[in-house]
Coordinates of C-alpha atoms and ligand atoms in Angstrom, one line a residue:
X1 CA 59.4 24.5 -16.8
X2 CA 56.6 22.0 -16.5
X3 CA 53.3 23.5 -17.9
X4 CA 50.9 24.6 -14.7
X5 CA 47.9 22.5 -15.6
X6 CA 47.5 19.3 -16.9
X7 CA 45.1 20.4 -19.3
X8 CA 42.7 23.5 -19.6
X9 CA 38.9 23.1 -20.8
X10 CA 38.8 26.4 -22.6
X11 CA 36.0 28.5 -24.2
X12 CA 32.7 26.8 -22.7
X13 CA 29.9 27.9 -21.0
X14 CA 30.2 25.8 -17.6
X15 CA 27.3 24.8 -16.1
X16 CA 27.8 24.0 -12.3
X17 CA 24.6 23.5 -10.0
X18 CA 26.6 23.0 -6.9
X19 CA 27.9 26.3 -7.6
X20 CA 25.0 28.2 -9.1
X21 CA 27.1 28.8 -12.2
X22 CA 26.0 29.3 -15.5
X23 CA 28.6 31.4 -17.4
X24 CA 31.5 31.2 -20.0
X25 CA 34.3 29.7 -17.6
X26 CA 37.8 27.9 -18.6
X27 CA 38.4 25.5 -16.4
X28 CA 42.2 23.8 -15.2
X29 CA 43.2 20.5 -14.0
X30 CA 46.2 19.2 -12.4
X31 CA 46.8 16.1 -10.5
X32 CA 42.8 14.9 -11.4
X33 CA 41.7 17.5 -9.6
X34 CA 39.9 21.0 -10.5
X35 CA 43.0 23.5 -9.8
X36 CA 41.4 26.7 -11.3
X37 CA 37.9 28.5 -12.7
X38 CA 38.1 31.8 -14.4
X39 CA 36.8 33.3 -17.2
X40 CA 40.0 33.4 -19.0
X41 CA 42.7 31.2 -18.2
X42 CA 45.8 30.9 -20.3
X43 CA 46.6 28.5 -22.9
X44 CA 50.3 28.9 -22.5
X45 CA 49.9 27.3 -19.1
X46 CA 48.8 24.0 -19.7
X47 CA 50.2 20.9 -21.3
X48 CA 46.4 20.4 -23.4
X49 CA 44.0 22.5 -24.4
X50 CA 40.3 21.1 -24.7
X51 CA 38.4 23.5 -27.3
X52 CA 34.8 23.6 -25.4
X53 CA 34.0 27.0 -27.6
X54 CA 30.2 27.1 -28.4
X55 CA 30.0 24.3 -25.9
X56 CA 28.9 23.2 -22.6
X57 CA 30.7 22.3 -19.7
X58 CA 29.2 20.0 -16.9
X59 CA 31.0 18.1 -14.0
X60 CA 31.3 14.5 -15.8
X61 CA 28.0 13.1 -15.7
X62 CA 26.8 10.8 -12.7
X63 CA 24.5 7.9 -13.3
X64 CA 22.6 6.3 -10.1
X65 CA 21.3 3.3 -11.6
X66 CA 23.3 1.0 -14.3
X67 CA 24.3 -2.2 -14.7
X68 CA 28.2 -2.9 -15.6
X69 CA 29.1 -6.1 -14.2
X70 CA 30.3 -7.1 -17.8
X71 CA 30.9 -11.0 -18.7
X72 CA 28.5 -11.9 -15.6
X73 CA 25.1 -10.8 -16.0
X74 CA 23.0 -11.5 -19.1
X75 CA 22.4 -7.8 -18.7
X76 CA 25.8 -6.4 -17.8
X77 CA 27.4 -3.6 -19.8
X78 CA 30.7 -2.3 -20.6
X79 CA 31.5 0.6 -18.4
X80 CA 33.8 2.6 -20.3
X81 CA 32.8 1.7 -23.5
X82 CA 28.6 2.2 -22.9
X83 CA 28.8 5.3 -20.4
X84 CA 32.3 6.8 -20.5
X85 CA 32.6 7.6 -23.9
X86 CA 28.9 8.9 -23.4
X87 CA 30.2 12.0 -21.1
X88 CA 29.5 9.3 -17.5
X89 CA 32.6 9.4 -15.5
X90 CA 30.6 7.8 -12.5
X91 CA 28.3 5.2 -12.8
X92 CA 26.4 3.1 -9.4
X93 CA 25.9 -0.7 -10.5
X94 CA 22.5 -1.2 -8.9
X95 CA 22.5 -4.3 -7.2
X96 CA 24.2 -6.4 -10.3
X97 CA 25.9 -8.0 -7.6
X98 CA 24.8 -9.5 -3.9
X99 CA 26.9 -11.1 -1.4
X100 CA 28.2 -14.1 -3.1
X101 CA 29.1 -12.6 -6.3
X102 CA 30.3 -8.9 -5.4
X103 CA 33.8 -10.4 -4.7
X104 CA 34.1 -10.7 -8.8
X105 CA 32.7 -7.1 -9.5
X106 CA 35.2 -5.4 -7.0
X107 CA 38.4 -7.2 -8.2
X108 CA 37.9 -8.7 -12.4
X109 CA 35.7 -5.5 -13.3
X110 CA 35.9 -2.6 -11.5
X111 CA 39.9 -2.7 -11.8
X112 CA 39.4 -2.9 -15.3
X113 CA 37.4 0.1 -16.1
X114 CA 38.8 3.6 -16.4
X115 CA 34.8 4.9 -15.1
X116 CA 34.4 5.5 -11.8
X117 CA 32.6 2.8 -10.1
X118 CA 29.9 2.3 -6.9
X119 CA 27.9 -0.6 -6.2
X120 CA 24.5 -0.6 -4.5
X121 CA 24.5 -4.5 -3.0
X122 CA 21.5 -6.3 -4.2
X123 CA 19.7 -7.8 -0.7
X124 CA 19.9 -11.6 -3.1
X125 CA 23.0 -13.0 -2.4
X126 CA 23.7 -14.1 -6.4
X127 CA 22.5 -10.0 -7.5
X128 CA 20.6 -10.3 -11.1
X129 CA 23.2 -12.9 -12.1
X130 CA 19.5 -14.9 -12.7
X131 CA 17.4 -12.2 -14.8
X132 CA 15.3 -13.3 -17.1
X133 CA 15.3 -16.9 -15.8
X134 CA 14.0 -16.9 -12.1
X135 CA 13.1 -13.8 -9.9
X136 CA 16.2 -13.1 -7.8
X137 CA 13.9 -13.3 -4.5
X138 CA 11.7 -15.8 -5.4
X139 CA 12.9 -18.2 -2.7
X140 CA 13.5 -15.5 0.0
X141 CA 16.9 -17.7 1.6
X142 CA 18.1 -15.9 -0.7
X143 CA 17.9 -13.1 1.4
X144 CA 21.2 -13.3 3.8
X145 CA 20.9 -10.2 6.0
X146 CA 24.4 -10.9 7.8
X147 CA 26.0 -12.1 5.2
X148 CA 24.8 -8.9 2.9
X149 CA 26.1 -6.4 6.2
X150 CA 29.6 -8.2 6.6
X151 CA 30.2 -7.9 2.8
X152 CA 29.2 -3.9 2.9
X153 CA 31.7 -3.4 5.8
X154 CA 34.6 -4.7 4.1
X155 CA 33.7 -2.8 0.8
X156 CA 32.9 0.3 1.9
X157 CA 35.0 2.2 -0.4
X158 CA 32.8 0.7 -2.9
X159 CA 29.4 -0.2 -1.4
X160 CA 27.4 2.7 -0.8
X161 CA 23.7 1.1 -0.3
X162 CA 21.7 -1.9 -0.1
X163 CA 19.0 -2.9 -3.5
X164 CA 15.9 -4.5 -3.7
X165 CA 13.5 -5.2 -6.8
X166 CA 10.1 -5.3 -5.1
X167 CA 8.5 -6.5 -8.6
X168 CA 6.7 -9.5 -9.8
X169 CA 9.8 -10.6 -11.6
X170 CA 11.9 -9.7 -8.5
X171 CA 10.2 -11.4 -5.7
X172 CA 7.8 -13.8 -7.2
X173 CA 4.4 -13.4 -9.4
X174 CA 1.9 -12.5 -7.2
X175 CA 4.0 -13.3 -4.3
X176 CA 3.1 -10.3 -1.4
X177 CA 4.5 -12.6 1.7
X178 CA 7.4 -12.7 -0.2
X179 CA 7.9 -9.2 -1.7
X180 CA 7.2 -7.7 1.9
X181 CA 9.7 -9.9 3.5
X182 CA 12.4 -9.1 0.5
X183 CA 11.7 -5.4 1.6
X184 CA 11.7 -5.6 5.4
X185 CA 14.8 -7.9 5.0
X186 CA 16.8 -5.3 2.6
X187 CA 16.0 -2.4 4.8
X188 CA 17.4 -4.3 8.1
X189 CA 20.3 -4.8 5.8
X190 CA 20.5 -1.2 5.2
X191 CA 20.2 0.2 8.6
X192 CA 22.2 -2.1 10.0
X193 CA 25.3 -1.6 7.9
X194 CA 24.2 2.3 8.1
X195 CA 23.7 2.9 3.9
X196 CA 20.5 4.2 1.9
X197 CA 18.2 1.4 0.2
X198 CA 17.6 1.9 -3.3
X199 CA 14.0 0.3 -3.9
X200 CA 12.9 -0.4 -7.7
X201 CA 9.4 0.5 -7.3
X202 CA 8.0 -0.8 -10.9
X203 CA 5.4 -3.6 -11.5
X204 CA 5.4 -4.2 -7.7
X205 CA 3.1 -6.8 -6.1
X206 CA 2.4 -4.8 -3.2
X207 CA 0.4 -1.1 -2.8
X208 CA 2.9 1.6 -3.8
X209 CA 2.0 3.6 -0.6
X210 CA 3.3 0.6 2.0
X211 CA 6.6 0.5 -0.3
X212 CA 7.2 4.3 0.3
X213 CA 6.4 3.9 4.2
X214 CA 9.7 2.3 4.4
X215 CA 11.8 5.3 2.7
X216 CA 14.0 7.5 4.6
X217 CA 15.0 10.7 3.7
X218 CA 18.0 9.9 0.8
X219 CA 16.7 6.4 0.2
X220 CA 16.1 6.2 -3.3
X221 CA 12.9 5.2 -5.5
X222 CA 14.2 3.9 -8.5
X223 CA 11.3 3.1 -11.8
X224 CA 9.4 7.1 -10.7
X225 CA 7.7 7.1 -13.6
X226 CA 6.9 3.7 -14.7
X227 CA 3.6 3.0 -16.2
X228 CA 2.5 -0.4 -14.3
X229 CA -0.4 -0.8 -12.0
X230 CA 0.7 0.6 -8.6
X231 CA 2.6 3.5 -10.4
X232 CA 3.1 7.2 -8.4
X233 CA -1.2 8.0 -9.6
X234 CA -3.3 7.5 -7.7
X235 CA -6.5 6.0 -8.9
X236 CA -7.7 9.5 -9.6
X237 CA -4.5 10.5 -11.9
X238 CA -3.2 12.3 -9.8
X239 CA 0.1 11.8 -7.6
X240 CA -0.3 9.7 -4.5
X241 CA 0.0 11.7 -1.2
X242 CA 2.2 9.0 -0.4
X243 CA 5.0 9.9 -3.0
X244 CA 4.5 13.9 -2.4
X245 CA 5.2 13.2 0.7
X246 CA 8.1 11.1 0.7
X247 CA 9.4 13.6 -1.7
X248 CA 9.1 16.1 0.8
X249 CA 11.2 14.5 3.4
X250 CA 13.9 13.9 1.1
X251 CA 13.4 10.5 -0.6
X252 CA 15.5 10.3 -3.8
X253 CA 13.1 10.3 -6.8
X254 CA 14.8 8.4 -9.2
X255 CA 14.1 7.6 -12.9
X256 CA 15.8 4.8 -14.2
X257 CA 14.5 4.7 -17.5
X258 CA 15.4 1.6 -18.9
X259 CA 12.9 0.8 -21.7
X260 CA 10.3 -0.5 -20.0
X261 CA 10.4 1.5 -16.6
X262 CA 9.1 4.8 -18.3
X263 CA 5.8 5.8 -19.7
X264 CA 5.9 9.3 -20.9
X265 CA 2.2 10.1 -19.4
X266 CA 3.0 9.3 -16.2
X267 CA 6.2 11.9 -16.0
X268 CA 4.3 14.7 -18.2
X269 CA 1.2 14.2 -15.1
X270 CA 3.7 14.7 -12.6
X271 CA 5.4 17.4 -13.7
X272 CA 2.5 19.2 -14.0
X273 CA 1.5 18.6 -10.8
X274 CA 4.7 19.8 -9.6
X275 CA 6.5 17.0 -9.0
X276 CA 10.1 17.2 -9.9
X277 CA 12.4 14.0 -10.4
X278 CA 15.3 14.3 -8.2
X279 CA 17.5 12.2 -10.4
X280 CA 17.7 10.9 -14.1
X281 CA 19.4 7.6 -14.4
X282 CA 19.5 5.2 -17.0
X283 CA 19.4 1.2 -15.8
X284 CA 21.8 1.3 -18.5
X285 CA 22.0 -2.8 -19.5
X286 CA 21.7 -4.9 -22.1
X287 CA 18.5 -4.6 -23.6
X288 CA 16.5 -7.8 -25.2
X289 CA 15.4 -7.5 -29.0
X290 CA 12.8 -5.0 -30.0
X291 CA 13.6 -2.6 -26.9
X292 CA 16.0 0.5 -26.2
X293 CA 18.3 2.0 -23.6
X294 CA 18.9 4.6 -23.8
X295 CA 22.1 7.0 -22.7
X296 CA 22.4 9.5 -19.7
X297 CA 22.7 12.3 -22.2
X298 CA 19.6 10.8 -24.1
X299 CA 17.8 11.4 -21.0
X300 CA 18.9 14.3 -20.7
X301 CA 17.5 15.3 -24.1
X302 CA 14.2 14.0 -23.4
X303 CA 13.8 15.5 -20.1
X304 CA 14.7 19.3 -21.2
X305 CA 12.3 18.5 -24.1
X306 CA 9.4 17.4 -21.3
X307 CA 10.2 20.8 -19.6
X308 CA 12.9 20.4 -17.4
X309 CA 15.4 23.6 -17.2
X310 CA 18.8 23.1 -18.3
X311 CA 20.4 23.8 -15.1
X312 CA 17.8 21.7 -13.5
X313 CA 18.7 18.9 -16.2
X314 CA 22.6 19.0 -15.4
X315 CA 22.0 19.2 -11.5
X316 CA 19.8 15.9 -12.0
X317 CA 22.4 14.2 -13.7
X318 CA 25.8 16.0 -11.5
X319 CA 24.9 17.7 -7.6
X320 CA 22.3 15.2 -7.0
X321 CA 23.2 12.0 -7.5
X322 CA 26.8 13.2 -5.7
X323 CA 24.6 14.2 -2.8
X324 CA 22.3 11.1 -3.1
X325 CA 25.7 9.1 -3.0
X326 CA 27.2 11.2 -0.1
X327 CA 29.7 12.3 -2.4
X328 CA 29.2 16.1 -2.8
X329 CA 32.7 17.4 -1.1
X330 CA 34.3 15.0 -4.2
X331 CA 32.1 14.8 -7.2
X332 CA 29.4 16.6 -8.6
X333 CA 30.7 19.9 -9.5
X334 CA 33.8 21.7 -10.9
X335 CA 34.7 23.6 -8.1
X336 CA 38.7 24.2 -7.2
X337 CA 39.8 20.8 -5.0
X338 CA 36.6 18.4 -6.5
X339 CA 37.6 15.3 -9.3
X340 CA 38.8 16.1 -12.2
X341 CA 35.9 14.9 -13.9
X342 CA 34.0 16.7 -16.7
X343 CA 32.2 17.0 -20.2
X344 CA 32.4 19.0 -22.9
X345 CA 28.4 18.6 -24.4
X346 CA 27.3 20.3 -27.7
X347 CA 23.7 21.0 -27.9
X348 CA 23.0 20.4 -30.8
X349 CA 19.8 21.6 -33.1
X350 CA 17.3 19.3 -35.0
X351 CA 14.8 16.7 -34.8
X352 CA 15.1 13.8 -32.6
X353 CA 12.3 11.6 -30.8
X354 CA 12.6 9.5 -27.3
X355 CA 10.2 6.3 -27.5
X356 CA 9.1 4.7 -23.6
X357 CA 8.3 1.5 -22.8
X358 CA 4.1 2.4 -23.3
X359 CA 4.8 3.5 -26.9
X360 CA 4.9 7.3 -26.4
X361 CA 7.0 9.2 -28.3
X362 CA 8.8 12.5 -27.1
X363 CA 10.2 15.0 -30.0
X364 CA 12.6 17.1 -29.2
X365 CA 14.6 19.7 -31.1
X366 CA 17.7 19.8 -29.1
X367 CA 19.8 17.1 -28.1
X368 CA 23.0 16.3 -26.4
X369 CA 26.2 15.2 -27.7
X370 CA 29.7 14.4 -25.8
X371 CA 32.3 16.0 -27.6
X372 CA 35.3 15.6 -24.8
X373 CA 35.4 13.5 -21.9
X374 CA 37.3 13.8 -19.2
X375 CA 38.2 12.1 -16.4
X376 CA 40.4 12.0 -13.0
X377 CA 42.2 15.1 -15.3
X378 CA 42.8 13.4 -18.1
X379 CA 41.0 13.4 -21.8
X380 CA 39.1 10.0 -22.8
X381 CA 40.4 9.5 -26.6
X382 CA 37.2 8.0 -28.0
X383 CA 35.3 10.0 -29.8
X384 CA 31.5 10.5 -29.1
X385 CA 29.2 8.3 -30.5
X386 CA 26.1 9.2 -33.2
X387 CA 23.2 7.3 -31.3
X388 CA 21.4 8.6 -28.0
X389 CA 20.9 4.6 -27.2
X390 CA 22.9 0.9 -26.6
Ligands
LIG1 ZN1 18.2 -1.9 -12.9

């Protein structure tokens, strides 16, 4: 007879948002999905045994904002071998790629990664494929509504929103005509192909407030916490009306770390004013010299040490990006039927610091490690890397 399950994550304490779990729970897979959560399941009934003892168990990690169009961007990172092996089954390439270039990303990449994959279309037809040289928008034909709608509709397996860098570097130094029409431009884009717009909202030309008029409820802000001029304070240091209230009508609040899209003060402010991040990402990329990127489950480490619950940590990082990404009946939680998608983290004890881009430093004395991956049912065989960062 052919063991039940595929494999059996055994002895973990699984921690499940979606499913207001917290408890020691084995958990089977067969087929790449979730066939089976108990508190005891039996050994003799699968083909491997994952040892989670001592351990947590999470759905596999989601991040809303990298960058893996690998070989084409200056910035582009390895899926599998930058998040996978990281505990990131499901990673959203925001806006690497626009119109012209997705056509690569969809059919010399994607195929070749074992991580799940969705893009967020950048509103420039060539994506970032120009970082670091010339803003993407800077000459705003770059901006092909059409063209930008007729690629989503064929791609919508894969395209799930529409992006825009409203930023200096984005649209043009200084540049308001421009960074206004980049942003009226990307949300036509995105209503008419019926997605969210994901918005990076740091070191923008234009007032923060106008940006956030043009949020819907699960659009996503991308950069929350970023320490530039036009950041989520107010003048009086305190968190604009604007943001609260865009927050309250179900705006994704997204962090996107990076290494220079975080400044420590600005998160520790609004957290104490109540104001919760929806979602951590990473804008996982190639970083230049001197900076740091640092990995989901780095994130991870630094939020819980800022205050951040656990469960409230692994729902940012699993339920709600799914349900940012209209994915919550697949991915997102270990429920029976959902992907078969999940991580096995130790937390492990010591000291450990998290620099930002404004030269704070976070200390933390717990920290996350992967120690089994697993994904569409099936163990990753890499082992989990030392360091928190690229
Ligand atoms: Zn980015």
């Amino acid at each position: 007879m052919p063991p039940r399950w595929d494999l059996l994550i055994r002895g973990g304490t699984l921690i499940d948002p979606a499913q207001g779990l917290s408890a020691r729970r084995d958990v089977a897979l067969q087929g790449g999905r979730v066939a089976a959560v108990a508190e005891t399941l039996a050994s003799a009934d699968a083909g491997e045994v994952v040892d989670a003892a001592g351990a947590l168990v999470t759905p596999g990690l989601i991040d809303l904002h990298a960058h893996v169009y690998d070989g084409a961007l200056p910035i582009g990172m390895h899926a599998d071998r930058a998040a996978l092996v990281n505990g990131v089954t499901t990673v959203v390439d925001a806006g690497s790629a626009g119109w012209m270039t997705f056509a690569g990303l969809r059919d010399y990449v994607i195929p070749t990664y074992r991580t799940r994959v969705y893009a967020f279309l950048h509103i420039s037809a060539t994506g970032l494929a120009t970082v670091r040289v010339v803003p993407e928008l800077g000459d705003i034909r770059f901006a092909q509504v059409e063209e930008a709608v007729r690629v989503i509709g064929e791609n919508r397996d894969l395209i799930l929103g529409v992006k825009v860098r409203i930023a200096h570097g984005g649209t043009g130094k200084g540049d308001q005509a421009n960074a206004r029409e980049a942003l009226r431009r990307a949300r036509q884009a995105a209503d008419q192909a019926r997605v969210g717009l994901m918005v990076h909202v740091s070191d923008t030309p234009i007032p923060l407030p106008e940006i956030f008029e043009h949020l819907r409820p699960g659009d996503i802000a991308t950069h929350i916490f970023n320490g530039n001029a036009e950041r989520i304070l107010g003048p009086d240091g305190r968190v604009r009306p604007e943001v609260r209230a865009a927050a309250e009508r179900g705006v994704v609040l997204d962090v996107g770390h990076a290494s220079v899209h975080c400044d420590v003060k600005v998160a520790e402010r609004a957290l104490a004013e109540g104001l919760r991040p929806t979602t951590l990402s990473t804008d996982l990329h190639k970083p230049p010299p001197g900076r740091i990127v640092y990995h989901l489950r780095g994130l991870m480490s630094k939020f819980l040490a800022l205050g951040l619950g656990l469960e409230e940590v692994v729902a940012s990082v699993t339920s709600r990006p799914a349900a940012a990404l209209g994915k919550s009946a697949e991915l997102g939680s270990l429920a029976p039927g959902m992907a078969g998608d999940a991580v096995v983290l130790d937390l492990e004890e010591g000291q450990f610091a998290y620099i930002d881009g404004a030269g704070n430093t976070v200390r933390a004395s717990r920290r996350f490690r992967a120690r089994h991956v697993i994904r569409d049912g099936r163990r990753v065989a890499t082992p989990a890397p030392e360091a928190d960062h690229v």
